[in-house]
Amino acid sequence: MQITTTINETKELIKKWKKDGKSIGLVPTMGFLHEGHASLIQKCREENDIVVVSDFVNPTQFGPNEDLEAYPRDFERDSQLCERIGADLIFCPSSEEMYHDPHAFVSIDLLSETLCGKTRPIHFKGVCTVVSKLFNIVTPNRAYFGQKDAQLALQRLMVLDLNFDIEIIGCPIIREEDGLAKSSRNTYLNTQERSAALCLSRAVRTGQQIIQTGMDAEQVLAAMRAVIE
Ligand code: AMP
């Protein structure tokens, strides 16, 4: 497995692989990898000749008072996990390597006021920007995203709208035994918050069961809200 930190050396490797006719899969991550990321990397391994994992805590998707500095990092553990699954390359650039000052943004206005955009106004803009840059650097045939994050829908929209010739593959959410979605940020939770967070997966399950009884959307929403409250 190779590790690159610069855009140029990454492009060189990709150029060589493409010349040899290899298909390329990309798994964009912010590192501190867990079984959720591993499932994406595994699927990417099964479907492509070359597996590229990006490991980059992207500053442009964090708001001014968010957890950019505190975001958990452990590159040594990440690289061991990637190696175990059989990734070919980890691309882990610095912020300075990825962004000039000033730099361009890619944004999809439609989503700036819905989903996470409602409470994190610049989040999706930062996500679209970094993923576009990764798409241009790695030029993958396929890119893998978890269903855990709204960015899956965003990326489908983005490749369509900006004519990226890349297949977006959505992967199921990997959960802890009690239902909590695995997440790098779960390390922030104390015991009480950890148990409160379960209301989300419980609400989703409740919604799933109620939909099957044929109730309408309003009734499903009301039942899910009741679980969360
Ligand atoms: P992150 O490192 O949190 O930015 O996530 C990188 C990718 O891994 C995104 O496409 C996430 O949706 C995906 N991912 C993170 N956690 C999970 C999980 N528990 N199950 C499936 N995919 C996940």
mmCIF file of N, CA and C and ligand atoms in Angstrom, residues 27-37 39-40 54 56 61 71 144-152 171-175 180-185, ligand 1:
data_model
loop_
_atom_site.group_PDB
_atom_site.id
_atom_site.type_symbol
_atom_site.label_atom_id
_atom_site.label_comp_id
_atom_site.label_asym_id
_atom_site.label_seq_id
_atom_site.Cartn_x
_atom_site.Cartn_y
_atom_site.Cartn_z
ATOM 1 N N VAL A 27 -12.741 5.985 -1.825
ATOM 2 C CA VAL A 27 -13.536 6.093 -0.593
ATOM 3 C C VAL A 27 -13.084 7.354 0.144
ATOM 4 N N PRO A 28 -13.843 8.453 0.046
ATOM 5 C CA PRO A 28 -13.463 9.671 0.771
ATOM 6 C C PRO A 28 -13.799 9.542 2.260
ATOM 7 N N THR A 29 -12.831 9.850 3.130
ATOM 8 C CA THR A 29 -13.091 9.798 4.580
ATOM 9 C C THR A 29 -12.375 10.956 5.267
ATOM 10 N N MET A 30 -12.778 11.167 6.534
ATOM 11 C CA MET A 30 -12.046 12.131 7.362
ATOM 12 C C MET A 30 -11.204 11.384 8.404
ATOM 13 N N GLY A 31 -10.941 10.101 8.140
ATOM 14 C CA GLY A 31 -10.067 9.350 9.033
ATOM 15 C C GLY A 31 -10.749 8.897 10.312
ATOM 16 N N PHE A 32 -9.919 8.463 11.290
ATOM 17 C CA PHE A 32 -10.379 7.832 12.528
ATOM 18 C C PHE A 32 -11.347 6.705 12.162
ATOM 19 N N LEU A 33 -10.819 5.821 11.324
ATOM 20 C CA LEU A 33 -11.657 4.826 10.644
ATOM 21 C C LEU A 33 -12.203 3.762 11.598
ATOM 22 N N HIS A 34 -13.435 3.326 11.298
ATOM 23 C CA HIS A 34 -14.095 2.270 12.087
ATOM 24 C C HIS A 34 -14.760 1.295 11.109
ATOM 25 N N GLU A 35 -15.581 0.392 11.635
ATOM 26 C CA GLU A 35 -16.179 -0.655 10.784
ATOM 27 C C GLU A 35 -17.070 -0.085 9.684
ATOM 28 N N GLY A 36 -17.640 1.098 9.915
ATOM 29 C CA GLY A 36 -18.467 1.735 8.871
ATOM 30 C C GLY A 36 -17.622 2.054 7.644
ATOM 31 N N HIS A 37 -16.485 2.723 7.881
ATOM 32 C CA HIS A 37 -15.566 3.012 6.772
ATOM 33 C C HIS A 37 -15.059 1.709 6.157
ATOM 34 N N SER A 39 -16.425 -1.100 5.806
ATOM 35 C CA SER A 39 -17.382 -1.757 4.897
ATOM 36 C C SER A 39 -17.352 -1.097 3.508
ATOM 37 N N LEU A 40 -17.143 0.217 3.481
ATOM 38 C CA LEU A 40 -17.045 0.923 2.193
ATOM 39 C C LEU A 40 -15.763 0.507 1.448
ATOM 40 N N SER A 54 -9.142 8.352 0.752
ATOM 41 C CA SER A 54 -8.610 9.658 1.156
ATOM 42 C C SER A 54 -8.881 9.824 2.644
ATOM 43 N N PHE A 56 -8.657 12.814 5.189
ATOM 44 C CA PHE A 56 -8.419 14.261 5.253
ATOM 45 C C PHE A 56 -9.553 14.920 6.047
ATOM 46 N N GLN A 61 -15.619 22.259 5.648
ATOM 47 C CA GLN A 61 -16.979 21.818 5.966
ATOM 48 C C GLN A 61 -17.331 21.998 7.446
ATOM 49 N N TYR A 71 -11.551 17.185 16.332
ATOM 50 C CA TYR A 71 -11.939 15.992 15.569
ATOM 51 C C TYR A 71 -10.891 14.894 15.774
ATOM 52 N N TYR A 144 -17.490 5.693 -3.191
ATOM 53 C CA TYR A 144 -18.317 4.993 -2.205
ATOM 54 C C TYR A 144 -18.657 5.903 -1.030
ATOM 55 N N PHE A 145 -19.968 5.964 -0.702
ATOM 56 C CA PHE A 145 -20.436 6.803 0.406
ATOM 57 C C PHE A 145 -21.417 6.003 1.252
ATOM 58 N N GLY A 146 -21.437 6.264 2.573
ATOM 59 C CA GLY A 146 -22.360 5.562 3.459
ATOM 60 C C GLY A 146 -23.738 6.198 3.423
ATOM 61 N N GLN A 147 -24.753 5.367 3.655
ATOM 62 C CA GLN A 147 -26.125 5.891 3.731
ATOM 63 C C GLN A 147 -26.334 6.650 5.041
ATOM 64 N N LYS A 148 -25.345 6.599 5.937
ATOM 65 C CA LYS A 148 -25.450 7.302 7.215
ATOM 66 C C LYS A 148 -25.553 8.819 7.012
ATOM 67 N N ASP A 149 -24.909 9.318 5.970
ATOM 68 C CA ASP A 149 -24.810 10.772 5.825
ATOM 69 C C ASP A 149 -25.605 11.295 4.634
ATOM 70 N N ALA A 150 -26.189 12.471 4.821
ATOM 71 C CA ALA A 150 -26.968 13.090 3.748
ATOM 72 C C ALA A 150 -26.102 13.380 2.531
ATOM 73 N N GLN A 151 -24.781 13.351 2.721
ATOM 74 C CA GLN A 151 -23.913 13.674 1.579
ATOM 75 C C GLN A 151 -24.027 12.655 0.445
ATOM 76 N N LEU A 152 -24.583 11.472 0.725
ATOM 77 C CA LEU A 152 -24.777 10.500 -0.361
ATOM 78 C C LEU A 152 -25.723 11.104 -1.408
ATOM 79 N N CYS A 171 -23.667 2.743 0.436
ATOM 80 C CA CYS A 171 -23.435 1.519 1.236
ATOM 81 C C CYS A 171 -24.248 1.592 2.533
ATOM 82 N N PRO A 172 -24.748 0.429 3.005
ATOM 83 C CA PRO A 172 -25.607 0.413 4.204
ATOM 84 C C PRO A 172 -24.903 0.935 5.453
ATOM 85 N N ILE A 173 -25.706 1.407 6.399
ATOM 86 C CA ILE A 173 -25.165 1.919 7.671
ATOM 87 C C ILE A 173 -24.725 0.747 8.550
ATOM 88 N N ILE A 174 -23.516 0.838 9.059
ATOM 89 C CA ILE A 174 -23.030 -0.165 10.014
ATOM 90 C C ILE A 174 -23.281 0.382 11.424
ATOM 91 N N ARG A 175 -23.927 -0.448 12.253
ATOM 92 C CA ARG A 175 -24.337 0.023 13.579
ATOM 93 C C ARG A 175 -23.690 -0.771 14.697
ATOM 94 N N LEU A 180 -26.957 2.079 17.579
ATOM 95 C CA LEU A 180 -26.307 3.373 17.291
ATOM 96 C C LEU A 180 -25.414 3.252 16.053
ATOM 97 N N ALA A 181 -25.570 4.188 15.106
ATOM 98 C CA ALA A 181 -24.716 4.165 13.914
ATOM 99 C C ALA A 181 -23.280 4.412 14.335
ATOM 100 N N LYS A 182 -22.350 3.621 13.809
ATOM 101 C CA LYS A 182 -20.937 3.849 14.140
ATOM 102 C C LYS A 182 -20.506 5.182 13.566
ATOM 103 N N SER A 183 -19.734 5.939 14.332
ATOM 104 C CA SER A 183 -19.300 7.257 13.883
ATOM 105 C C SER A 183 -18.028 7.649 14.614
ATOM 106 N N SER A 184 -17.117 8.316 13.903
ATOM 107 C CA SER A 184 -15.881 8.779 14.549
ATOM 108 C C SER A 184 -16.224 9.690 15.720
ATOM 109 N N ARG A 185 -17.332 10.436 15.606
ATOM 110 C CA ARG A 185 -17.695 11.395 16.652
ATOM 111 C C ARG A 185 -18.357 10.742 17.868
HETATM 112 P P1 AMP B 1 -16.515 10.421 7.577
HETATM 113 O O1 AMP B 1 -15.123 9.946 7.784
HETATM 114 O O2 AMP B 1 -17.339 10.415 8.822
HETATM 115 O O3 AMP B 1 -16.581 11.711 6.798
HETATM 116 O O4 AMP B 1 -17.212 9.336 6.648
HETATM 117 C C1 AMP B 1 -16.646 8.921 5.440
HETATM 118 C C2 AMP B 1 -17.610 8.011 4.723
HETATM 119 O O5 AMP B 1 -17.883 6.871 5.541
HETATM 120 C C3 AMP B 1 -18.969 8.680 4.441
HETATM 121 O O6 AMP B 1 -19.414 8.282 3.158
HETATM 122 C C4 AMP B 1 -19.857 8.109 5.531
HETATM 123 O O7 AMP B 1 -21.232 8.055 5.169
HETATM 124 C C5 AMP B 1 -19.280 6.710 5.666
HETATM 125 N N1 AMP B 1 -19.622 6.168 6.999
HETATM 126 C C6 AMP B 1 -19.307 6.704 8.201
HETATM 127 N N2 AMP B 1 -19.860 5.972 9.190
HETATM 128 C C7 AMP B 1 -20.537 4.960 8.603
HETATM 129 C C8 AMP B 1 -21.329 3.872 9.091
HETATM 130 N N3 AMP B 1 -21.560 3.695 10.390
HETATM 131 N N4 AMP B 1 -21.868 3.020 8.183
HETATM 132 C C9 AMP B 1 -21.657 3.201 6.855
HETATM 133 N N5 AMP B 1 -20.934 4.210 6.334
HETATM 134 C C10 AMP B 1 -20.374 5.075 7.185
#
